[in-house]
GROMACS .gro file of N, CA, C and O in nm:
model
  412
    1MET      N    1   0.628  -9.005   2.577
    1MET     CA    2   0.672  -9.059   2.705
    1MET      C    3   0.611  -8.974   2.817
    1MET      O    4   0.613  -8.852   2.813
    2ALA      N    5   0.560  -9.041   2.916
    2ALA     CA    6   0.499  -8.971   3.030
    2ALA      C    7   0.606  -8.916   3.123
    2ALA      O    8   0.706  -8.982   3.150
    3ILE      N    9   0.581  -8.797   3.168
    3ILE     CA   10   0.672  -8.733   3.263
    3ILE      C   11   0.636  -8.779   3.404
    3ILE      O   12   0.520  -8.777   3.443
    4LYS      N   13   0.738  -8.821   3.479
    4LYS     CA   14   0.718  -8.859   3.618
    4LYS      C   15   0.748  -8.740   3.708
    4LYS      O   16   0.837  -8.661   3.679
    5LEU      N   17   0.672  -8.729   3.815
    5LEU     CA   18   0.699  -8.628   3.916
    5LEU      C   19   0.767  -8.696   4.033
    5LEU      O   20   0.719  -8.799   4.082
    6GLU      N   21   0.879  -8.642   4.076
    6GLU     CA   22   0.950  -8.697   4.191
    6GLU      C   23   0.984  -8.584   4.287
    6GLU      O   24   1.011  -8.472   4.246
    7TRP      N   25   0.983  -8.618   4.414
    7TRP     CA   26   1.010  -8.521   4.520
    7TRP      C   27   1.137  -8.559   4.592
    7TRP      O   28   1.152  -8.673   4.637
    8SER      N   29   1.229  -8.464   4.604
    8SER     CA   30   1.349  -8.491   4.682
    8SER      C   31   1.312  -8.492   4.830
    8SER      O   32   1.209  -8.436   4.871
    9GLU      N   33   1.394  -8.557   4.907
    9GLU     CA   34   1.372  -8.561   5.051
    9GLU      C   35   1.371  -8.420   5.109
    9GLU      O   36   1.290  -8.387   5.195
   10GLU      N   37   1.459  -8.335   5.058
   10GLU     CA   38   1.468  -8.197   5.106
   10GLU      C   39   1.339  -8.120   5.079
   10GLU      O   40   1.292  -8.044   5.164
   11ALA      N   41   1.281  -8.137   4.960
   11ALA     CA   42   1.157  -8.067   4.927
   11ALA      C   43   1.043  -8.111   5.017
   11ALA      O   44   0.964  -8.029   5.065
   12LEU      N   45   1.035  -8.241   5.043
   12LEU     CA   46   0.930  -8.292   5.132
   12LEU      C   47   0.949  -8.242   5.275
   12LEU      O   48   0.853  -8.210   5.344
   13GLU      N   49   1.075  -8.232   5.317
   13GLU     CA   50   1.104  -8.177   5.450
   13GLU      C   51   1.064  -8.029   5.456
   13GLU      O   52   1.012  -7.983   5.558
   14ASP      N   53   1.089  -7.957   5.347
   14ASP     CA   54   1.050  -7.816   5.342
   14ASP      C   55   0.899  -7.803   5.359
   14ASP      O   56   0.851  -7.719   5.437
   15ILE      N   57   0.822  -7.886   5.289
   15ILE     CA   58   0.676  -7.881   5.298
   15ILE      C   59   0.631  -7.916   5.439
   15ILE      O   60   0.542  -7.850   5.495
   16GLU      N   61   0.693  -8.015   5.498
   16GLU     CA   62   0.657  -8.053   5.635
   16GLU      C   63   0.683  -7.939   5.733
   16GLU      O   64   0.601  -7.910   5.821
   17SER      N   65   0.795  -7.872   5.717
   17SER     CA   66   0.828  -7.758   5.804
   17SER      C   67   0.728  -7.644   5.787
   17SER      O   68   0.686  -7.582   5.885
   18ILE      N   69   0.691  -7.617   5.664
   18ILE     CA   70   0.593  -7.512   5.636
   18ILE      C   71   0.460  -7.546   5.701
   18ILE      O   72   0.397  -7.463   5.766
   19ALA      N   73   0.417  -7.670   5.684
   19ALA     CA   74   0.290  -7.714   5.741
   19ALA      C   75   0.292  -7.704   5.892
   19ALA      O   76   0.195  -7.658   5.954
   20THR      N   77   0.400  -7.745   5.954
   20THR     CA   78   0.412  -7.739   6.100
   20THR      C   79   0.402  -7.595   6.148
   20THR      O   80   0.335  -7.567   6.248
   21TYR      N   81   0.467  -7.504   6.078
   21TYR     CA   82   0.464  -7.363   6.116
   21TYR      C   83   0.321  -7.306   6.104
   21TYR      O   84   0.271  -7.242   6.195
   22ILE      N   85   0.256  -7.332   5.991
   22ILE     CA   86   0.121  -7.279   5.968
   22ILE      C   87   0.020  -7.343   6.063
   22ILE      O   88  -0.073  -7.277   6.111
   23GLU      N   89   0.040  -7.469   6.092
   23GLU     CA   90  -0.052  -7.546   6.177
   23GLU      C   91  -0.068  -7.485   6.316
   23GLU      O   92  -0.172  -7.501   6.380
   24LYS      N   93   0.033  -7.414   6.362
   24LYS     CA   94   0.025  -7.350   6.494
   24LYS      C   95  -0.092  -7.254   6.502
   24LYS      O   96  -0.156  -7.240   6.605
   25ASP      N   97  -0.121  -7.187   6.389
   25ASP     CA   98  -0.232  -7.091   6.385
   25ASP      C   99  -0.359  -7.152   6.326
   25ASP      O  100  -0.468  -7.117   6.368
   26SER      N  101  -0.342  -7.239   6.226
   26SER     CA  102  -0.460  -7.292   6.159
   26SER      C  103  -0.431  -7.427   6.093
   26SER      O  104  -0.376  -7.433   5.982
   27PRO      N  105  -0.470  -7.536   6.158
   27PRO     CA  106  -0.452  -7.668   6.097
   27PRO      C  107  -0.522  -7.680   5.961
   27PRO      O  108  -0.470  -7.743   5.869
   28THR      N  109  -0.637  -7.617   5.949
   28THR     CA  110  -0.712  -7.624   5.823
   28THR      C  111  -0.635  -7.555   5.710
   28THR      O  112  -0.624  -7.609   5.599
   29TYR      N  113  -0.581  -7.437   5.738
   29TYR     CA  114  -0.505  -7.365   5.637
   29TYR      C  115  -0.377  -7.440   5.602
   29TYR      O  116  -0.336  -7.445   5.485
   30ALA      N  117  -0.314  -7.502   5.700
   30ALA     CA  118  -0.192  -7.580   5.676
   30ALA      C  119  -0.221  -7.692   5.576
   30ALA      O  120  -0.145  -7.715   5.482
   31LYS      N  121  -0.332  -7.762   5.594
   31LYS     CA  122  -0.370  -7.870   5.502
   31LYS      C  123  -0.395  -7.815   5.362
   31LYS      O  124  -0.358  -7.877   5.262
   32SER      N  125  -0.458  -7.701   5.356
   32SER     CA  126  -0.487  -7.638   5.226
   32SER      C  127  -0.359  -7.602   5.152
   32SER      O  128  -0.346  -7.626   5.032
   33VAL      N  129  -0.265  -7.545   5.223
   33VAL     CA  130  -0.137  -7.506   5.162
   33VAL      C  131  -0.064  -7.628   5.110
   33VAL      O  132  -0.017  -7.631   4.995
   34VAL      N  133  -0.057  -7.733   5.190
   34VAL     CA  134   0.011  -7.855   5.149
   34VAL      C  135  -0.057  -7.915   5.025
   34VAL      O  136   0.009  -7.954   4.929
   35SER      N  137  -0.190  -7.919   5.026
   35SER     CA  138  -0.264  -7.972   4.911
   35SER      C  139  -0.232  -7.893   4.785
   35SER      O  140  -0.215  -7.951   4.677
   36ASN      N  141  -0.221  -7.763   4.799
   36ASN     CA  142  -0.191  -7.678   4.684
   36ASN      C  143  -0.054  -7.706   4.624
   36ASN      O  144  -0.036  -7.698   4.504
   37PHE      N  145   0.045  -7.737   4.710
   37PHE     CA  146   0.177  -7.772   4.657
   37PHE      C  147   0.165  -7.890   4.561
   37PHE      O  148   0.218  -7.888   4.450
   38PHE      N  149   0.094  -7.993   4.603
   38PHE     CA  150   0.083  -8.114   4.522
   38PHE      C  151  -0.009  -8.095   4.401
   38PHE      O  152   0.017  -8.151   4.294
   39GLU      N  153  -0.113  -8.013   4.415
   39GLU     CA  154  -0.201  -7.986   4.301
   39GLU      C  155  -0.128  -7.908   4.192
   39GLU      O  156  -0.139  -7.940   4.073
   40LYS      N  157  -0.053  -7.806   4.232
   40LYS     CA  158   0.024  -7.728   4.134
   40LYS      C  159   0.129  -7.816   4.067
   40LYS      O  160   0.155  -7.803   3.948
   41ALA      N  161   0.190  -7.904   4.144
   41ALA     CA  162   0.292  -7.993   4.089
   41ALA      C  163   0.235  -8.081   3.978
   41ALA      O  164   0.300  -8.103   3.876
   42GLU      N  165   0.114  -8.128   3.995
   42GLU     CA  166   0.050  -8.216   3.896
   42GLU      C  167   0.039  -8.148   3.759
   42GLU      O  168   0.049  -8.215   3.656
   43ILE      N  169   0.020  -8.020   3.757
   43ILE     CA  170   0.007  -7.946   3.631
   43ILE      C  171   0.135  -7.961   3.548
   43ILE      O  172   0.130  -7.962   3.425
   44LEU      N  173   0.248  -7.976   3.615
   44LEU     CA  174   0.375  -7.982   3.544
   44LEU      C  175   0.394  -8.111   3.465
   44LEU      O  176   0.483  -8.119   3.380
   45LYS      N  177   0.310  -8.212   3.489
   45LYS     CA  178   0.317  -8.333   3.405
   45LYS      C  179   0.289  -8.296   3.260
   45LYS      O  180   0.348  -8.352   3.169
   46GLU      N  181   0.197  -8.204   3.239
   46GLU     CA  182   0.160  -8.160   3.105
   46GLU      C  183   0.244  -8.042   3.056
   46GLU      O  184   0.274  -8.032   2.938
   47PHE      N  185   0.275  -7.951   3.146
   47PHE     CA  186   0.340  -7.826   3.108
   47PHE      C  187   0.467  -7.806   3.190
   47PHE      O  188   0.472  -7.722   3.280
   48THR      N  189   0.570  -7.881   3.161
   48THR     CA  190   0.693  -7.878   3.242
   48THR      C  191   0.758  -7.740   3.246
   48THR      O  192   0.822  -7.705   3.344
   49GLU      N  193   0.742  -7.663   3.140
   49GLU     CA  194   0.808  -7.532   3.134
   49GLU      C  195   0.716  -7.419   3.177
   49GLU      O  196   0.743  -7.302   3.150
   50LEU      N  197   0.610  -7.452   3.247
   50LEU     CA  198   0.514  -7.352   3.293
   50LEU      C  199   0.579  -7.249   3.384
   50LEU      O  200   0.554  -7.130   3.374
   51GLY      N  201   0.663  -7.294   3.474
   51GLY     CA  202   0.727  -7.203   3.569
   51GLY      C  203   0.834  -7.117   3.504
   51GLY      O  204   0.881  -7.144   3.395
   52ARG      N  205   0.871  -7.014   3.577
   52ARG     CA  206   0.977  -6.927   3.526
   52ARG      C  207   1.113  -6.984   3.564
   52ARG      O  208   1.126  -7.062   3.661
   53LYS      N  209   1.215  -6.944   3.491
   53LYS     CA  210   1.352  -6.981   3.524
   53LYS      C  211   1.385  -6.917   3.658
   53LYS      O  212   1.351  -6.801   3.682
   54VAL      N  213   1.450  -6.991   3.746
   54VAL     CA  214   1.488  -6.937   3.876
   54VAL      C  215   1.593  -6.828   3.853
   54VAL      O  216   1.699  -6.855   3.796
   55PRO      N  217   1.564  -6.704   3.894
   55PRO     CA  218   1.654  -6.593   3.864
   55PRO      C  219   1.797  -6.611   3.917
   55PRO      O  220   1.891  -6.566   3.852
   56GLU      N  221   1.812  -6.676   4.030
   56GLU     CA  222   1.946  -6.691   4.089
   56GLU      C  223   2.030  -6.799   4.022
   56GLU      O  224   2.148  -6.809   4.048
   57MET      N  225   1.968  -6.879   3.939
   57MET     CA  226   2.038  -6.992   3.878
   57MET      C  227   2.062  -6.964   3.730
   57MET      O  228   1.983  -6.899   3.664
   58ASN      N  229   2.169  -7.019   3.678
   58ASN     CA  230   2.202  -7.000   3.537
   58ASN      C  231   2.171  -7.128   3.459
   58ASN      O  232   2.257  -7.182   3.391
   59ASP      N  233   2.049  -7.177   3.475
   59ASP     CA  234   2.010  -7.303   3.413
   59ASP      C  235   1.861  -7.296   3.379
   59ASP      O  236   1.778  -7.284   3.469
   60ILE      N  237   1.828  -7.305   3.251
   60ILE     CA  238   1.687  -7.294   3.211
   60ILE      C  239   1.604  -7.415   3.253
   60ILE      O  240   1.482  -7.411   3.247
   61ASN      N  241   1.670  -7.521   3.295
   61ASN     CA  242   1.597  -7.640   3.341
   61ASN      C  243   1.562  -7.635   3.489
   61ASN      O  244   1.495  -7.725   3.538
   62ILE      N  245   1.607  -7.535   3.558
   62ILE     CA  246   1.571  -7.517   3.699
   62ILE      C  247   1.469  -7.404   3.702
   62ILE      O  248   1.500  -7.290   3.670
   63ARG      N  249   1.347  -7.440   3.738
   63ARG     CA  250   1.234  -7.348   3.729
   63ARG      C  251   1.158  -7.343   3.860
   63ARG      O  252   1.182  -7.423   3.949
   64GLU      N  253   1.064  -7.250   3.866
   64GLU     CA  254   0.984  -7.238   3.988
   64GLU      C  255   0.843  -7.193   3.953
   64GLU      O  256   0.821  -7.122   3.855
   65ILE      N  257   0.751  -7.238   4.034
   65ILE     CA  258   0.616  -7.187   4.032
   65ILE      C  259   0.585  -7.142   4.173
   65ILE      O  260   0.642  -7.193   4.270
   66PHE      N  261   0.497  -7.045   4.183
   66PHE     CA  262   0.461  -6.994   4.314
   66PHE      C  263   0.333  -7.059   4.363
   66PHE      O  264   0.238  -7.077   4.288
   67VAL      N  265   0.336  -7.096   4.489
   67VAL     CA  266   0.218  -7.147   4.560
   67VAL      C  267   0.206  -7.058   4.683
   67VAL      O  268   0.291  -7.064   4.772
   68TYR      N  269   0.105  -6.972   4.680
   68TYR     CA  270   0.093  -6.866   4.781
   68TYR      C  271   0.223  -6.787   4.778
   68TYR      O  272   0.265  -6.744   4.672
   69SER      N  273   0.290  -6.771   4.890
   69SER     CA  274   0.414  -6.693   4.890
   69SER      C  275   0.538  -6.783   4.887
   69SER      O  276   0.649  -6.737   4.915
   70TYR      N  277   0.521  -6.907   4.849
   70TYR     CA  278   0.631  -7.003   4.845
   70TYR      C  279   0.673  -7.035   4.703
   70TYR      O  280   0.591  -7.042   4.612
   71ARG      N  281   0.802  -7.056   4.687
   71ARG     CA  282   0.859  -7.093   4.558
   71ARG      C  283   0.876  -7.245   4.554
   71ARG      O  284   0.952  -7.300   4.632
   72LEU      N  285   0.805  -7.310   4.465
   72LEU     CA  286   0.819  -7.454   4.445
   72LEU      C  287   0.920  -7.471   4.332
   72LEU      O  288   0.891  -7.443   4.216
   73ILE      N  289   1.040  -7.512   4.368
   73ILE     CA  290   1.151  -7.514   4.274
   73ILE      C  291   1.172  -7.657   4.223
   73ILE      O  292   1.174  -7.752   4.301
   74TYR      N  293   1.184  -7.667   4.091
   74TYR     CA  294   1.197  -7.799   4.030
   74TYR      C  295   1.299  -7.798   3.918
   74TYR      O  296   1.334  -7.694   3.863
   75LYS      N  297   1.347  -7.918   3.888
   75LYS     CA  298   1.445  -7.937   3.782
   75LYS      C  299   1.383  -8.025   3.675
   75LYS      O  300   1.332  -8.133   3.705
   76ILE      N  301   1.387  -7.979   3.551
   76ILE     CA  302   1.335  -8.057   3.439
   76ILE      C  303   1.445  -8.148   3.388
   76ILE      O  304   1.556  -8.103   3.356
   77GLU      N  305   1.415  -8.277   3.382
   77GLU     CA  306   1.509  -8.375   3.327
   77GLU      C  307   1.438  -8.445   3.211
   77GLU      O  308   1.321  -8.417   3.184
   78SER      N  309   1.504  -8.534   3.144
   78SER     CA  310   1.449  -8.592   3.021
   78SER      C  311   1.314  -8.660   3.040
   78SER      O  312   1.226  -8.648   2.956
   79ASN      N  313   1.296  -8.732   3.150
   79ASN     CA  314   1.171  -8.805   3.168
   79ASN      C  315   1.104  -8.779   3.303
   79ASN      O  316   1.013  -8.851   3.342
   80ARG      N  317   1.153  -8.678   3.373
   80ARG     CA  318   1.093  -8.648   3.503
   80ARG      C  319   1.108  -8.501   3.539
   80ARG      O  320   1.192  -8.430   3.484
   81VAL      N  321   1.025  -8.462   3.633
   81VAL     CA  322   1.037  -8.333   3.699
   81VAL      C  323   1.071  -8.364   3.843
   81VAL      O  324   0.999  -8.438   3.911
   82LEU      N  325   1.184  -8.313   3.888
   82LEU     CA  326   1.230  -8.337   4.025
   82LEU      C  327   1.211  -8.210   4.107
   82LEU      O  328   1.270  -8.105   4.075
   83PHE      N  329   1.130  -8.218   4.210
   83PHE     CA  330   1.109  -8.104   4.300
   83PHE      C  331   1.223  -8.105   4.401
   83PHE      O  332   1.243  -8.204   4.471
   84VAL      N  333   1.296  -7.996   4.404
   84VAL     CA  334   1.417  -7.992   4.486
   84VAL      C  335   1.407  -7.907   4.611
   84VAL      O  336   1.482  -7.929   4.706
   85ALA      N  337   1.314  -7.812   4.613
   85ALA     CA  338   1.303  -7.725   4.731
   85ALA      C  339   1.172  -7.649   4.729
   85ALA      O  340   1.114  -7.625   4.624
   86VAL      N  341   1.129  -7.611   4.848
   86VAL     CA  342   1.016  -7.520   4.865
   86VAL      C  343   1.064  -7.415   4.964
   86VAL      O  344   1.095  -7.447   5.078
   87VAL      N  345   1.074  -7.292   4.916
   87VAL     CA  346   1.126  -7.185   5.002
   87VAL      C  347   1.031  -7.066   4.997
   87VAL      O  348   0.960  -7.045   4.899
   88HIS      N  349   1.033  -6.988   5.102
   88HIS     CA  350   0.952  -6.867   5.105
   88HIS      C  351   1.003  -6.773   4.997
   88HIS      O  352   1.123  -6.765   4.971
   89GLY      N  353   0.913  -6.702   4.935
   89GLY     CA  354   0.946  -6.613   4.825
   89GLY      C  355   1.048  -6.506   4.859
   89GLY      O  356   1.117  -6.456   4.771
   90LYS      N  357   1.062  -6.471   4.985
   90LYS     CA  358   1.157  -6.367   5.024
   90LYS      C  359   1.294  -6.423   5.061
   90LYS      O  360   1.387  -6.347   5.083
   91ARG      N  361   1.306  -6.556   5.068
   91ARG     CA  362   1.436  -6.616   5.102
   91ARG      C  363   1.525  -6.625   4.980
   91ARG      O  364   1.481  -6.653   4.870
   92LEU      N  365   1.653  -6.602   5.003
   92LEU     CA  366   1.751  -6.618   4.897
   92LEU      C  367   1.785  -6.766   4.882
   92LEU      O  368   1.769  -6.843   4.977
   93LEU      N  369   1.837  -6.804   4.768
   93LEU     CA  370   1.868  -6.945   4.744
   93LEU      C  371   2.013  -6.982   4.771
   93LEU      O  372   2.056  -7.088   4.734
   94GLU      N  373   2.087  -6.895   4.836
   94GLU     CA  374   2.224  -6.931   4.871
   94GLU      C  375   2.219  -7.057   4.957
   94GLU      O  376   2.120  -7.085   5.023
   95ASN      N  377   2.318  -7.138   4.952
   95ASN     CA  378   2.328  -7.265   5.025
   95ASN      C  379   2.236  -7.374   4.970
   95ASN      O  380   2.227  -7.479   5.028
   96HIS      N  381   2.169  -7.349   4.860
   96HIS     CA  382   2.083  -7.451   4.802
   96HIS      C  383   2.141  -7.507   4.673
   96HIS      O  384   2.081  -7.593   4.612
   97ASP      N  385   2.258  -7.460   4.630
   97ASP     CA  386   2.314  -7.501   4.501
   97ASP      C  387   2.322  -7.652   4.484
   97ASP      O  388   2.292  -7.704   4.378
   98LYS      N  389   2.363  -7.721   4.588
   98LYS     CA  390   2.383  -7.866   4.578
   98LYS      C  391   2.252  -7.939   4.549
   98LYS      O  392   2.252  -8.042   4.483
   99LYS      N  393   2.140  -7.888   4.596
   99LYS     CA  394   2.011  -7.951   4.572
   99LYS      C  395   1.979  -7.956   4.423
   99LYS      O  396   1.922  -8.051   4.375
  100TYR      N  397   2.014  -7.852   4.350
  100TYR     CA  398   1.975  -7.839   4.211
  100TYR      C  399   2.061  -7.921   4.118
  100TYR      O  400   2.021  -7.948   4.006
  101ASN      N  401   2.176  -7.960   4.162
  101ASN     CA  402   2.266  -8.033   4.075
  101ASN      C  403   2.265  -8.183   4.100
  101ASN      O  404   2.341  -8.256   4.041
  102LYS      N  405   2.178  -8.228   4.188
  102LYS     CA  406   2.162  -8.372   4.211
  102LYS      C  407   2.077  -8.430   4.101
  102LYS      O  408   1.994  -8.363   4.043
  103THR      N  409   2.093  -8.559   4.078
  103THR     CA  410   2.004  -8.627   3.984
  103THR      C  411   1.945  -8.749   4.048
  103THR      O  412   1.979  -8.789   4.153
   0.00000   0.00000   0.00000
């Protein structure tokens, strides 16, 4: 069975905010960063468990991969990978619990 990649509204908003912030200094770099989020995500179709378990969460199905200094956080489900958030590597995940438990 093929794994589907899906993006939560919150994750897409996170990417948009990151791009807007970077774009102030470099529109070209902003496009590159955004492209990298989606390129790295594609790898997970084949290797869903590539990322590490999110240290703050007690669930092996909630994982993350790093894209530059950002954490691309995703949840592995039976037939899909759901991207739930993109946060800076130095940010804590408090207040994000509800994102990870949605289906």
